[in-house]
PDB file with SEQRES, HELIX, SHEET and CRYST1 records, atoms N, CA, C and O in Angstrom:
SEQRES   1 A   80  MET LEU GLY TYR THR CYS TYR GLY PRO ILE ASP GLY THR          
SEQRES   2 A   80  ASP GLY SER PHE ASP LEU TYR TRP ILE ALA ILE HIS ARG          
SEQRES   3 A   80  ASP HIS GLN SER ARG GLY PHE GLY GLN VAL LEU MET SER          
SEQRES   4 A   80  GLU THR GLU ARG MET ILE ARG LYS ALA GLY GLY ARG ARG          
SEQRES   5 A   80  VAL TYR ALA GLU THR SER GLY ARG LEU GLN TYR GLU PRO          
SEQRES   6 A   80  THR ALA SER PHE MET SER ALA TRP ASP PHE SER ALA ARG          
SEQRES   7 A   80  PRO ILE                                                      
HELIX    1 AA1 GLN A   35  ARG A   46  1                                  12    
HELIX    2 AA2 LEU A   61  TYR A   63  5                                   3    
HELIX    3 AA3 THR A   66  ALA A   72  1                                   7    
SHEET    1 AA1 2 GLY A   3  GLY A   8  0                                        
SHEET    2 AA1 2 ASP A  18  ILE A  24 -1                                        
CRYST1    1.000    1.000    1.000  90.00  90.00  90.00 P 1           1          
ATOM      1  N   MET A   1      14.748   9.956   1.872  1.00  0.00           N  
ATOM      2  CA  MET A   1      13.798   8.265   1.588  1.00  0.00           C  
ATOM      3  C   MET A   1      14.303   7.248   0.922  1.00  0.00           C  
ATOM      4  O   MET A   1      15.424   7.137   0.424  1.00  0.00           O  
ATOM      5  N   LEU A   2      13.332   6.441   0.940  1.00  0.00           N  
ATOM      6  CA  LEU A   2      13.307   5.663  -0.085  1.00  0.00           C  
ATOM      7  C   LEU A   2      12.028   5.896  -0.458  1.00  0.00           C  
ATOM      8  O   LEU A   2      11.618   6.516  -1.439  1.00  0.00           O  
ATOM      9  N   GLY A   3      11.440   5.356   0.391  1.00  0.00           N  
ATOM     10  CA  GLY A   3       9.423   5.310   0.112  1.00  0.00           C  
ATOM     11  C   GLY A   3       8.437   5.682   1.046  1.00  0.00           C  
ATOM     12  O   GLY A   3       8.903   5.799   2.180  1.00  0.00           O  
ATOM     13  N   TYR A   4       7.634   5.831   0.983  1.00  0.00           N  
ATOM     14  CA  TYR A   4       6.179   6.104   2.715  1.00  0.00           C  
ATOM     15  C   TYR A   4       5.237   5.614   1.320  1.00  0.00           C  
ATOM     16  O   TYR A   4       5.270   5.696   0.092  1.00  0.00           O  
ATOM     17  N   THR A   5       4.204   4.930   2.667  1.00  0.00           N  
ATOM     18  CA  THR A   5       2.987   5.244   2.558  1.00  0.00           C  
ATOM     19  C   THR A   5       1.395   6.539   3.153  1.00  0.00           C  
ATOM     20  O   THR A   5       1.346   7.344   4.083  1.00  0.00           O  
ATOM     21  N   CYS A   6       0.822   6.332   2.564  1.00  0.00           N  
ATOM     22  CA  CYS A   6       0.100   7.116   2.971  1.00  0.00           C  
ATOM     23  C   CYS A   6      -1.799   6.076   3.133  1.00  0.00           C  
ATOM     24  O   CYS A   6      -2.501   5.757   2.173  1.00  0.00           O  
ATOM     25  N   TYR A   7      -2.057   5.856   4.378  1.00  0.00           N  
ATOM     26  CA  TYR A   7      -3.039   5.034   4.656  1.00  0.00           C  
ATOM     27  C   TYR A   7      -4.260   6.104   5.561  1.00  0.00           C  
ATOM     28  O   TYR A   7      -3.999   7.289   5.771  1.00  0.00           O  
ATOM     29  N   GLY A   8      -5.377   5.558   5.954  1.00  0.00           N  
ATOM     30  CA  GLY A   8      -6.889   5.733   6.899  1.00  0.00           C  
ATOM     31  C   GLY A   8      -8.376   4.628   6.830  1.00  0.00           C  
ATOM     32  O   GLY A   8      -8.872   3.731   6.147  1.00  0.00           O  
ATOM     33  N   PRO A   9      -8.564   5.281   7.812  1.00  0.00           N  
ATOM     34  CA  PRO A   9      -9.907   4.134   8.236  1.00  0.00           C  
ATOM     35  C   PRO A   9     -10.836   5.333   6.810  1.00  0.00           C  
ATOM     36  O   PRO A   9     -10.637   6.440   6.310  1.00  0.00           O  
ATOM     37  N   ILE A  10     -11.956   4.096   6.677  1.00  0.00           N  
ATOM     38  CA  ILE A  10     -12.713   3.818   6.045  1.00  0.00           C  
ATOM     39  C   ILE A  10     -13.952   4.658   6.514  1.00  0.00           C  
ATOM     40  O   ILE A  10     -14.922   3.971   6.835  1.00  0.00           O  
ATOM     41  N   ASP A  11     -14.121   6.222   6.626  1.00  0.00           N  
ATOM     42  CA  ASP A  11     -15.434   6.429   7.508  1.00  0.00           C  
ATOM     43  C   ASP A  11     -16.716   5.187   7.272  1.00  0.00           C  
ATOM     44  O   ASP A  11     -17.161   4.429   6.410  1.00  0.00           O  
ATOM     45  N   GLY A  12     -16.846   5.450   8.180  1.00  0.00           N  
ATOM     46  CA  GLY A  12     -18.694   4.509   7.910  1.00  0.00           C  
ATOM     47  C   GLY A  12     -18.315   2.858   8.015  1.00  0.00           C  
ATOM     48  O   GLY A  12     -19.205   2.067   7.703  1.00  0.00           O  
ATOM     49  N   THR A  13     -17.178   2.408   8.392  1.00  0.00           N  
ATOM     50  CA  THR A  13     -16.275   1.098   8.767  1.00  0.00           C  
ATOM     51  C   THR A  13     -16.208   0.729   9.719  1.00  0.00           C  
ATOM     52  O   THR A  13     -16.627   1.480  10.600  1.00  0.00           O  
ATOM     53  N   ASP A  14     -15.594  -0.769  10.183  1.00  0.00           N  
ATOM     54  CA  ASP A  14     -15.207  -1.647  11.179  1.00  0.00           C  
ATOM     55  C   ASP A  14     -14.534  -2.075  10.841  1.00  0.00           C  
ATOM     56  O   ASP A  14     -14.600  -3.119  10.192  1.00  0.00           O  
ATOM     57  N   GLY A  15     -13.295  -1.292  11.207  1.00  0.00           N  
ATOM     58  CA  GLY A  15     -11.857  -2.096  10.212  1.00  0.00           C  
ATOM     59  C   GLY A  15     -11.360  -2.069   9.326  1.00  0.00           C  
ATOM     60  O   GLY A  15     -10.539  -2.940   9.040  1.00  0.00           O  
ATOM     61  N   SER A  16     -11.762  -0.668   8.207  1.00  0.00           N  
ATOM     62  CA  SER A  16     -11.722  -0.981   7.136  1.00  0.00           C  
ATOM     63  C   SER A  16     -10.395  -0.113   7.044  1.00  0.00           C  
ATOM     64  O   SER A  16      -9.955   0.554   7.980  1.00  0.00           O  
ATOM     65  N   PHE A  17      -9.735  -0.231   5.600  1.00  0.00           N  
ATOM     66  CA  PHE A  17      -8.171   0.907   5.607  1.00  0.00           C  
ATOM     67  C   PHE A  17      -8.459   1.443   4.418  1.00  0.00           C  
ATOM     68  O   PHE A  17      -8.955   0.595   3.675  1.00  0.00           O  
ATOM     69  N   ASP A  18      -8.316   2.873   3.755  1.00  0.00           N  
ATOM     70  CA  ASP A  18      -7.683   3.033   2.053  1.00  0.00           C  
ATOM     71  C   ASP A  18      -5.908   2.586   2.608  1.00  0.00           C  
ATOM     72  O   ASP A  18      -5.456   2.741   3.743  1.00  0.00           O  
ATOM     73  N   LEU A  19      -5.521   2.279   1.959  1.00  0.00           N  
ATOM     74  CA  LEU A  19      -4.383   2.401   0.914  1.00  0.00           C  
ATOM     75  C   LEU A  19      -3.567   3.729   0.503  1.00  0.00           C  
ATOM     76  O   LEU A  19      -2.339   3.670   0.563  1.00  0.00           O  
ATOM     77  N   TYR A  20      -4.006   4.572   0.211  1.00  0.00           N  
ATOM     78  CA  TYR A  20      -4.227   6.147  -0.757  1.00  0.00           C  
ATOM     79  C   TYR A  20      -2.664   5.906  -1.442  1.00  0.00           C  
ATOM     80  O   TYR A  20      -2.483   5.553  -2.607  1.00  0.00           O  
ATOM     81  N   TRP A  21      -1.488   6.207  -0.347  1.00  0.00           N  
ATOM     82  CA  TRP A  21      -0.387   6.169  -1.306  1.00  0.00           C  
ATOM     83  C   TRP A  21       0.691   4.513  -1.101  1.00  0.00           C  
ATOM     84  O   TRP A  21       0.544   3.718  -0.172  1.00  0.00           O  
ATOM     85  N   ILE A  22       1.333   4.426  -1.822  1.00  0.00           N  
ATOM     86  CA  ILE A  22       2.487   4.009  -1.576  1.00  0.00           C  
ATOM     87  C   ILE A  22       3.192   3.911  -2.601  1.00  0.00           C  
ATOM     88  O   ILE A  22       2.747   3.697  -3.728  1.00  0.00           O  
ATOM     89  N   ALA A  23       5.072   4.146  -2.128  1.00  0.00           N  
ATOM     90  CA  ALA A  23       5.857   5.206  -3.669  1.00  0.00           C  
ATOM     91  C   ALA A  23       7.262   4.743  -2.869  1.00  0.00           C  
ATOM     92  O   ALA A  23       7.309   5.006  -1.667  1.00  0.00           O  
ATOM     93  N   ILE A  24       7.994   4.308  -3.266  1.00  0.00           N  
ATOM     94  CA  ILE A  24       9.402   4.235  -3.001  1.00  0.00           C  
ATOM     95  C   ILE A  24       9.984   4.692  -4.509  1.00  0.00           C  
ATOM     96  O   ILE A  24       9.523   4.532  -5.640  1.00  0.00           O  
ATOM     97  N   HIS A  25      11.551   5.516  -3.870  1.00  0.00           N  
ATOM     98  CA  HIS A  25      11.853   5.823  -5.122  1.00  0.00           C  
ATOM     99  C   HIS A  25      11.987   5.169  -5.916  1.00  0.00           C  
ATOM    100  O   HIS A  25      11.629   3.993  -5.843  1.00  0.00           O  
ATOM    101  N   ARG A  26      12.800   5.912  -7.432  1.00  0.00           N  
ATOM    102  CA  ARG A  26      12.812   4.550  -8.372  1.00  0.00           C  
ATOM    103  C   ARG A  26      13.977   4.247  -8.873  1.00  0.00           C  
ATOM    104  O   ARG A  26      14.200   3.453  -9.786  1.00  0.00           O  
ATOM    105  N   ASP A  27      15.167   5.252  -7.925  1.00  0.00           N  
ATOM    106  CA  ASP A  27      16.351   3.640  -7.610  1.00  0.00           C  
ATOM    107  C   ASP A  27      16.422   2.913  -6.569  1.00  0.00           C  
ATOM    108  O   ASP A  27      17.513   2.570  -6.113  1.00  0.00           O  
ATOM    109  N   HIS A  28      15.363   2.590  -6.071  1.00  0.00           N  
ATOM    110  CA  HIS A  28      15.274   1.320  -4.614  1.00  0.00           C  
ATOM    111  C   HIS A  28      13.854   0.820  -5.003  1.00  0.00           C  
ATOM    112  O   HIS A  28      13.064   0.873  -4.060  1.00  0.00           O  
ATOM    113  N   GLN A  29      13.207   0.217  -6.489  1.00  0.00           N  
ATOM    114  CA  GLN A  29      12.425  -0.221  -7.192  1.00  0.00           C  
ATOM    115  C   GLN A  29      12.656  -1.491  -7.241  1.00  0.00           C  
ATOM    116  O   GLN A  29      13.641  -2.051  -7.722  1.00  0.00           O  
ATOM    117  N   SER A  30      11.934  -1.854  -6.845  1.00  0.00           N  
ATOM    118  CA  SER A  30      11.767  -3.995  -7.474  1.00  0.00           C  
ATOM    119  C   SER A  30      13.282  -4.649  -6.352  1.00  0.00           C  
ATOM    120  O   SER A  30      13.995  -5.627  -6.579  1.00  0.00           O  
ATOM    121  N   ARG A  31      13.323  -4.019  -5.590  1.00  0.00           N  
ATOM    122  CA  ARG A  31      14.358  -4.533  -3.877  1.00  0.00           C  
ATOM    123  C   ARG A  31      13.737  -5.205  -2.825  1.00  0.00           C  
ATOM    124  O   ARG A  31      14.451  -5.866  -2.071  1.00  0.00           O  
ATOM    125  N   GLY A  32      12.216  -5.138  -2.592  1.00  0.00           N  
ATOM    126  CA  GLY A  32      11.729  -5.644  -1.554  1.00  0.00           C  
ATOM    127  C   GLY A  32      11.442  -4.388  -0.603  1.00  0.00           C  
ATOM    128  O   GLY A  32      11.030  -4.555   0.545  1.00  0.00           O  
ATOM    129  N   PHE A  33      11.618  -3.463  -1.001  1.00  0.00           N  
ATOM    130  CA  PHE A  33      11.066  -2.654  -0.222  1.00  0.00           C  
ATOM    131  C   PHE A  33      10.523  -1.516   0.027  1.00  0.00           C  
ATOM    132  O   PHE A  33      10.603  -0.574   0.815  1.00  0.00           O  
ATOM    133  N   GLY A  34       9.596  -2.094  -1.418  1.00  0.00           N  
ATOM    134  CA  GLY A  34       7.759  -2.116  -1.560  1.00  0.00           C  
ATOM    135  C   GLY A  34       7.166  -3.300  -0.285  1.00  0.00           C  
ATOM    136  O   GLY A  34       6.729  -2.818   0.760  1.00  0.00           O  
ATOM    137  N   GLN A  35       7.189  -4.730  -0.452  1.00  0.00           N  
ATOM    138  CA  GLN A  35       7.123  -5.444   0.663  1.00  0.00           C  
ATOM    139  C   GLN A  35       7.483  -4.999   2.080  1.00  0.00           C  
ATOM    140  O   GLN A  35       6.486  -4.778   2.767  1.00  0.00           O  
ATOM    141  N   VAL A  36       8.948  -4.766   2.844  1.00  0.00           N  
ATOM    142  CA  VAL A  36       8.555  -4.292   3.550  1.00  0.00           C  
ATOM    143  C   VAL A  36       7.989  -3.206   4.619  1.00  0.00           C  
ATOM    144  O   VAL A  36       7.750  -3.201   5.826  1.00  0.00           O  
ATOM    145  N   LEU A  37       7.874  -1.989   3.183  1.00  0.00           N  
ATOM    146  CA  LEU A  37       7.129  -1.058   3.651  1.00  0.00           C  
ATOM    147  C   LEU A  37       5.760  -1.537   4.036  1.00  0.00           C  
ATOM    148  O   LEU A  37       5.153  -1.054   4.993  1.00  0.00           O  
ATOM    149  N   MET A  38       5.201  -2.658   3.149  1.00  0.00           N  
ATOM    150  CA  MET A  38       3.681  -2.810   3.167  1.00  0.00           C  
ATOM    151  C   MET A  38       3.406  -3.285   4.446  1.00  0.00           C  
ATOM    152  O   MET A  38       2.580  -2.841   5.245  1.00  0.00           O  
ATOM    153  N   SER A  39       4.667  -4.842   4.655  1.00  0.00           N  
ATOM    154  CA  SER A  39       4.287  -5.242   6.198  1.00  0.00           C  
ATOM    155  C   SER A  39       3.805  -4.460   7.499  1.00  0.00           C  
ATOM    156  O   SER A  39       2.780  -4.386   8.177  1.00  0.00           O  
ATOM    157  N   GLU A  40       5.428  -3.773   7.485  1.00  0.00           N  
ATOM    158  CA  GLU A  40       5.126  -2.637   8.005  1.00  0.00           C  
ATOM    159  C   GLU A  40       3.641  -2.150   8.742  1.00  0.00           C  
ATOM    160  O   GLU A  40       3.055  -2.299   9.814  1.00  0.00           O  
ATOM    161  N   THR A  41       3.368  -1.187   6.874  1.00  0.00           N  
ATOM    162  CA  THR A  41       2.151  -0.734   6.979  1.00  0.00           C  
ATOM    163  C   THR A  41       1.100  -1.567   7.461  1.00  0.00           C  
ATOM    164  O   THR A  41       0.323  -1.337   8.387  1.00  0.00           O  
ATOM    165  N   GLU A  42       1.148  -2.239   6.960  1.00  0.00           N  
ATOM    166  CA  GLU A  42       0.142  -4.198   8.016  1.00  0.00           C  
ATOM    167  C   GLU A  42       0.376  -3.255   9.120  1.00  0.00           C  
ATOM    168  O   GLU A  42      -0.114  -2.199   9.520  1.00  0.00           O  
ATOM    169  N   ARG A  43       1.269  -4.015   9.431  1.00  0.00           N  
ATOM    170  CA  ARG A  43       1.628  -4.277  10.717  1.00  0.00           C  
ATOM    171  C   ARG A  43       0.637  -2.729  11.922  1.00  0.00           C  
ATOM    172  O   ARG A  43      -0.265  -2.825  12.753  1.00  0.00           O  
ATOM    173  N   MET A  44       1.349  -1.632  11.446  1.00  0.00           N  
ATOM    174  CA  MET A  44       0.441  -0.160  11.824  1.00  0.00           C  
ATOM    175  C   MET A  44      -1.215  -0.718  11.638  1.00  0.00           C  
ATOM    176  O   MET A  44      -1.682  -1.511  12.455  1.00  0.00           O  
ATOM    177  N   ILE A  45      -1.832  -0.326  10.750  1.00  0.00           N  
ATOM    178  CA  ILE A  45      -3.078  -0.559  10.816  1.00  0.00           C  
ATOM    179  C   ILE A  45      -3.510  -2.017  11.172  1.00  0.00           C  
ATOM    180  O   ILE A  45      -4.682  -1.981  11.546  1.00  0.00           O  
ATOM    181  N   ARG A  46      -3.123  -2.999  11.191  1.00  0.00           N  
ATOM    182  CA  ARG A  46      -3.501  -3.936  12.836  1.00  0.00           C  
ATOM    183  C   ARG A  46      -3.766  -3.359  13.640  1.00  0.00           C  
ATOM    184  O   ARG A  46      -4.956  -3.235  13.931  1.00  0.00           O  
ATOM    185  N   LYS A  47      -2.532  -2.596  14.539  1.00  0.00           N  
ATOM    186  CA  LYS A  47      -1.973  -1.914  15.379  1.00  0.00           C  
ATOM    187  C   LYS A  47      -3.426  -1.144  16.111  1.00  0.00           C  
ATOM    188  O   LYS A  47      -3.931  -1.427  17.198  1.00  0.00           O  
ATOM    189  N   ALA A  48      -3.930   0.031  14.993  1.00  0.00           N  
ATOM    190  CA  ALA A  48      -5.287   0.815  14.775  1.00  0.00           C  
ATOM    191  C   ALA A  48      -6.550  -0.021  14.411  1.00  0.00           C  
ATOM    192  O   ALA A  48      -7.608   0.496  14.054  1.00  0.00           O  
ATOM    193  N   GLY A  49      -6.305  -1.594  14.555  1.00  0.00           N  
ATOM    194  CA  GLY A  49      -7.491  -1.764  14.709  1.00  0.00           C  
ATOM    195  C   GLY A  49      -8.012  -2.534  12.944  1.00  0.00           C  
ATOM    196  O   GLY A  49      -9.190  -2.803  12.709  1.00  0.00           O  
ATOM    197  N   GLY A  50      -6.838  -2.778  11.870  1.00  0.00           N  
ATOM    198  CA  GLY A  50      -7.940  -2.237  10.984  1.00  0.00           C  
ATOM    199  C   GLY A  50      -7.851  -4.317  10.619  1.00  0.00           C  
ATOM    200  O   GLY A  50      -7.135  -5.185  11.119  1.00  0.00           O  
ATOM    201  N   ARG A  51      -8.726  -4.369   9.766  1.00  0.00           N  
ATOM    202  CA  ARG A  51      -8.904  -6.268   9.129  1.00  0.00           C  
ATOM    203  C   ARG A  51      -8.575  -6.042   8.009  1.00  0.00           C  
ATOM    204  O   ARG A  51      -7.803  -6.714   7.326  1.00  0.00           O  
ATOM    205  N   ARG A  52      -9.218  -4.922   7.670  1.00  0.00           N  
ATOM    206  CA  ARG A  52      -8.905  -5.588   5.670  1.00  0.00           C  
ATOM    207  C   ARG A  52      -8.209  -4.161   5.205  1.00  0.00           C  
ATOM    208  O   ARG A  52      -8.002  -3.314   6.074  1.00  0.00           O  
ATOM    209  N   VAL A  53      -7.823  -3.879   3.719  1.00  0.00           N  
ATOM    210  CA  VAL A  53      -7.189  -2.788   3.429  1.00  0.00           C  
ATOM    211  C   VAL A  53      -7.104  -2.986   2.856  1.00  0.00           C  
ATOM    212  O   VAL A  53      -6.379  -3.953   2.619  1.00  0.00           O  
ATOM    213  N   TYR A  54      -8.124  -1.912   1.361  1.00  0.00           N  
ATOM    214  CA  TYR A  54      -8.356  -1.424   0.231  1.00  0.00           C  
ATOM    215  C   TYR A  54      -7.497  -0.860  -0.087  1.00  0.00           C  
ATOM    216  O   TYR A  54      -6.644  -0.395   0.669  1.00  0.00           O  
ATOM    217  N   ALA A  55      -7.522  -0.774  -1.241  1.00  0.00           N  
ATOM    218  CA  ALA A  55      -6.247  -0.102  -2.286  1.00  0.00           C  
ATOM    219  C   ALA A  55      -6.769   0.536  -3.912  1.00  0.00           C  
ATOM    220  O   ALA A  55      -6.776  -0.415  -4.693  1.00  0.00           O  
ATOM    221  N   GLU A  56      -7.072   1.469  -4.414  1.00  0.00           N  
ATOM    222  CA  GLU A  56      -6.849   1.772  -6.158  1.00  0.00           C  
ATOM    223  C   GLU A  56      -5.797   2.475  -7.180  1.00  0.00           C  
ATOM    224  O   GLU A  56      -5.239   3.569  -7.088  1.00  0.00           O  
ATOM    225  N   THR A  57      -5.741   1.773  -7.883  1.00  0.00           N  
ATOM    226  CA  THR A  57      -4.452   3.049  -9.062  1.00  0.00           C  
ATOM    227  C   THR A  57      -4.673   3.410  -9.886  1.00  0.00           C  
ATOM    228  O   THR A  57      -5.749   3.752  -9.394  1.00  0.00           O  
ATOM    229  N   SER A  58      -4.773   3.892 -11.268  1.00  0.00           N  
ATOM    230  CA  SER A  58      -4.513   4.258 -12.227  1.00  0.00           C  
ATOM    231  C   SER A  58      -4.159   2.743 -13.390  1.00  0.00           C  
ATOM    232  O   SER A  58      -3.429   1.752 -13.435  1.00  0.00           O  
ATOM    233  N   GLY A  59      -5.530   3.612 -14.401  1.00  0.00           N  
ATOM    234  CA  GLY A  59      -4.803   2.844 -15.119  1.00  0.00           C  
ATOM    235  C   GLY A  59      -3.923   3.190 -16.281  1.00  0.00           C  
ATOM    236  O   GLY A  59      -3.769   2.616 -17.359  1.00  0.00           O  
ATOM    237  N   ARG A  60      -3.495   4.057 -15.887  1.00  0.00           N  
ATOM    238  CA  ARG A  60      -2.294   4.555 -16.914  1.00  0.00           C  
ATOM    239  C   ARG A  60      -0.996   4.164 -16.806  1.00  0.00           C  
ATOM    240  O   ARG A  60      -0.197   3.764 -15.959  1.00  0.00           O  
ATOM    241  N   LEU A  61      -1.064   4.407 -17.905  1.00  0.00           N  
ATOM    242  CA  LEU A  61       0.372   3.880 -18.206  1.00  0.00           C  
ATOM    243  C   LEU A  61       1.893   3.755 -17.113  1.00  0.00           C  
ATOM    244  O   LEU A  61       2.596   2.784 -16.832  1.00  0.00           O  
ATOM    245  N   GLN A  62       1.998   5.913 -16.503  1.00  0.00           N  
ATOM    246  CA  GLN A  62       2.692   5.655 -15.621  1.00  0.00           C  
ATOM    247  C   GLN A  62       2.687   4.843 -14.173  1.00  0.00           C  
ATOM    248  O   GLN A  62       3.710   4.776 -13.491  1.00  0.00           O  
ATOM    249  N   TYR A  63       1.642   4.334 -13.837  1.00  0.00           N  
ATOM    250  CA  TYR A  63       1.226   3.513 -13.201  1.00  0.00           C  
ATOM    251  C   TYR A  63       1.171   2.136 -13.318  1.00  0.00           C  
ATOM    252  O   TYR A  63       0.375   1.555 -12.580  1.00  0.00           O  
ATOM    253  N   GLU A  64       1.743   1.585 -13.969  1.00  0.00           N  
ATOM    254  CA  GLU A  64       1.606  -0.180 -14.680  1.00  0.00           C  
ATOM    255  C   GLU A  64       3.004  -0.773 -13.238  1.00  0.00           C  
ATOM    256  O   GLU A  64       2.968  -1.947 -12.870  1.00  0.00           O  
ATOM    257  N   PRO A  65       3.755  -0.083 -12.806  1.00  0.00           N  
ATOM    258  CA  PRO A  65       5.025  -0.586 -11.978  1.00  0.00           C  
ATOM    259  C   PRO A  65       3.883  -0.434 -10.766  1.00  0.00           C  
ATOM    260  O   PRO A  65       4.014  -1.487 -10.141  1.00  0.00           O  
ATOM    261  N   THR A  66       2.657   0.470 -10.014  1.00  0.00           N  
ATOM    262  CA  THR A  66       2.388   0.625  -9.046  1.00  0.00           C  
ATOM    263  C   THR A  66       0.691  -0.946  -8.972  1.00  0.00           C  
ATOM    264  O   THR A  66       0.036  -1.609  -8.168  1.00  0.00           O  
ATOM    265  N   ALA A  67       0.879  -0.648 -10.680  1.00  0.00           N  
ATOM    266  CA  ALA A  67      -0.974  -1.562 -10.487  1.00  0.00           C  
ATOM    267  C   ALA A  67       0.394  -2.693  -9.817  1.00  0.00           C  
ATOM    268  O   ALA A  67       0.803  -2.877  -8.671  1.00  0.00           O  
ATOM    269  N   SER A  68       0.886  -3.406 -11.465  1.00  0.00           N  
ATOM    270  CA  SER A  68       1.330  -4.936 -10.454  1.00  0.00           C  
ATOM    271  C   SER A  68       1.936  -5.038  -9.183  1.00  0.00           C  
ATOM    272  O   SER A  68       1.838  -6.176  -8.724  1.00  0.00           O  
ATOM    273  N   PHE A  69       2.593  -4.148  -8.381  1.00  0.00           N  
ATOM    274  CA  PHE A  69       3.113  -4.225  -7.094  1.00  0.00           C  
ATOM    275  C   PHE A  69       1.300  -5.116  -6.519  1.00  0.00           C  
ATOM    276  O   PHE A  69       0.933  -6.285  -6.393  1.00  0.00           O  
ATOM    277  N   MET A  70       0.895  -4.273  -6.400  1.00  0.00           N  
ATOM    278  CA  MET A  70      -0.644  -4.089  -5.571  1.00  0.00           C  
ATOM    279  C   MET A  70      -1.131  -5.202  -6.058  1.00  0.00           C  
ATOM    280  O   MET A  70      -1.510  -6.047  -5.247  1.00  0.00           O  
ATOM    281  N   SER A  71      -1.252  -5.502  -7.631  1.00  0.00           N  
ATOM    282  CA  SER A  71      -1.969  -7.232  -8.059  1.00  0.00           C  
ATOM    283  C   SER A  71      -1.132  -8.243  -6.957  1.00  0.00           C  
ATOM    284  O   SER A  71      -1.674  -8.959  -6.115  1.00  0.00           O  
ATOM    285  N   ALA A  72       0.932  -8.044  -7.296  1.00  0.00           N  
ATOM    286  CA  ALA A  72       0.680  -8.786  -6.051  1.00  0.00           C  
ATOM    287  C   ALA A  72       0.344  -9.438  -5.444  1.00  0.00           C  
ATOM    288  O   ALA A  72       0.024 -10.627  -5.431  1.00  0.00           O  
ATOM    289  N   TRP A  73       0.419  -8.215  -4.511  1.00  0.00           N  
ATOM    290  CA  TRP A  73       0.028  -8.597  -3.124  1.00  0.00           C  
ATOM    291  C   TRP A  73      -1.763  -8.153  -2.600  1.00  0.00           C  
ATOM    292  O   TRP A  73      -2.187  -7.569  -1.603  1.00  0.00           O  
ATOM    293  N   ASP A  74      -2.605  -8.881  -4.060  1.00  0.00           N  
ATOM    294  CA  ASP A  74      -4.143  -8.123  -4.133  1.00  0.00           C  
ATOM    295  C   ASP A  74      -4.636  -8.120  -3.332  1.00  0.00           C  
ATOM    296  O   ASP A  74      -5.026  -8.769  -2.361  1.00  0.00           O  
ATOM    297  N   PHE A  75      -4.612  -6.705  -4.103  1.00  0.00           N  
ATOM    298  CA  PHE A  75      -5.433  -5.657  -3.641  1.00  0.00           C  
ATOM    299  C   PHE A  75      -6.271  -5.246  -3.757  1.00  0.00           C  
ATOM    300  O   PHE A  75      -6.476  -4.036  -3.663  1.00  0.00           O  
ATOM    301  N   SER A  76      -7.504  -6.532  -4.135  1.00  0.00           N  
ATOM    302  CA  SER A  76      -8.667  -5.716  -4.736  1.00  0.00           C  
ATOM    303  C   SER A  76      -9.444  -6.132  -3.150  1.00  0.00           C  
ATOM    304  O   SER A  76     -10.607  -5.822  -3.409  1.00  0.00           O  
ATOM    305  N   ALA A  77      -9.454  -6.450  -2.246  1.00  0.00           N  
ATOM    306  CA  ALA A  77      -9.685  -6.178  -0.990  1.00  0.00           C  
ATOM    307  C   ALA A  77      -8.807  -6.644   0.038  1.00  0.00           C  
ATOM    308  O   ALA A  77      -9.118  -7.791   0.358  1.00  0.00           O  
ATOM    309  N   ARG A  78      -7.555  -6.073   0.859  1.00  0.00           N  
ATOM    310  CA  ARG A  78      -6.395  -7.453   1.114  1.00  0.00           C  
ATOM    311  C   ARG A  78      -7.377  -7.606   3.553  1.00  0.00           C  
ATOM    312  O   ARG A  78      -7.694  -6.908   4.516  1.00  0.00           O  
ATOM    313  N   PRO A  79      -7.313  -9.108   3.038  1.00  0.00           N  
ATOM    314  CA  PRO A  79      -7.953  -8.865   4.573  1.00  0.00           C  
ATOM    315  C   PRO A  79      -6.415  -8.508   5.569  1.00  0.00           C  
ATOM    316  O   PRO A  79      -5.418  -8.493   4.847  1.00  0.00           O  
ATOM    317  N   ILE A  80      -6.187  -8.294   6.736  1.00  0.00           N  
ATOM    318  CA  ILE A  80      -4.995  -8.241   7.250  1.00  0.00           C  
ATOM    319  C   ILE A  80      -4.981  -8.770   8.616  1.00  0.00           C  
ATOM    320  O   ILE A  80      -3.930  -8.797   9.257  1.00  0.00           O  
TER     321      ILE A  80                                                      
END                                                                             
């Protein structure tokens, strides 16, 4: 497996989803797999009636690559 995402609807909202996890195997990071995976995840969320995706990550050093990826996708509250 190269990677995966885990997401779900936010209770009490209309069309909002949380992105809980995005993970790409370390040997395959920075090759565009994350972009492909996020595009497909957004497609599936839209298909499920989603209109916004929210994501958070830790400020810990080990999550710096994830935070950088999220920043590039402007994940404060991403409309899709």
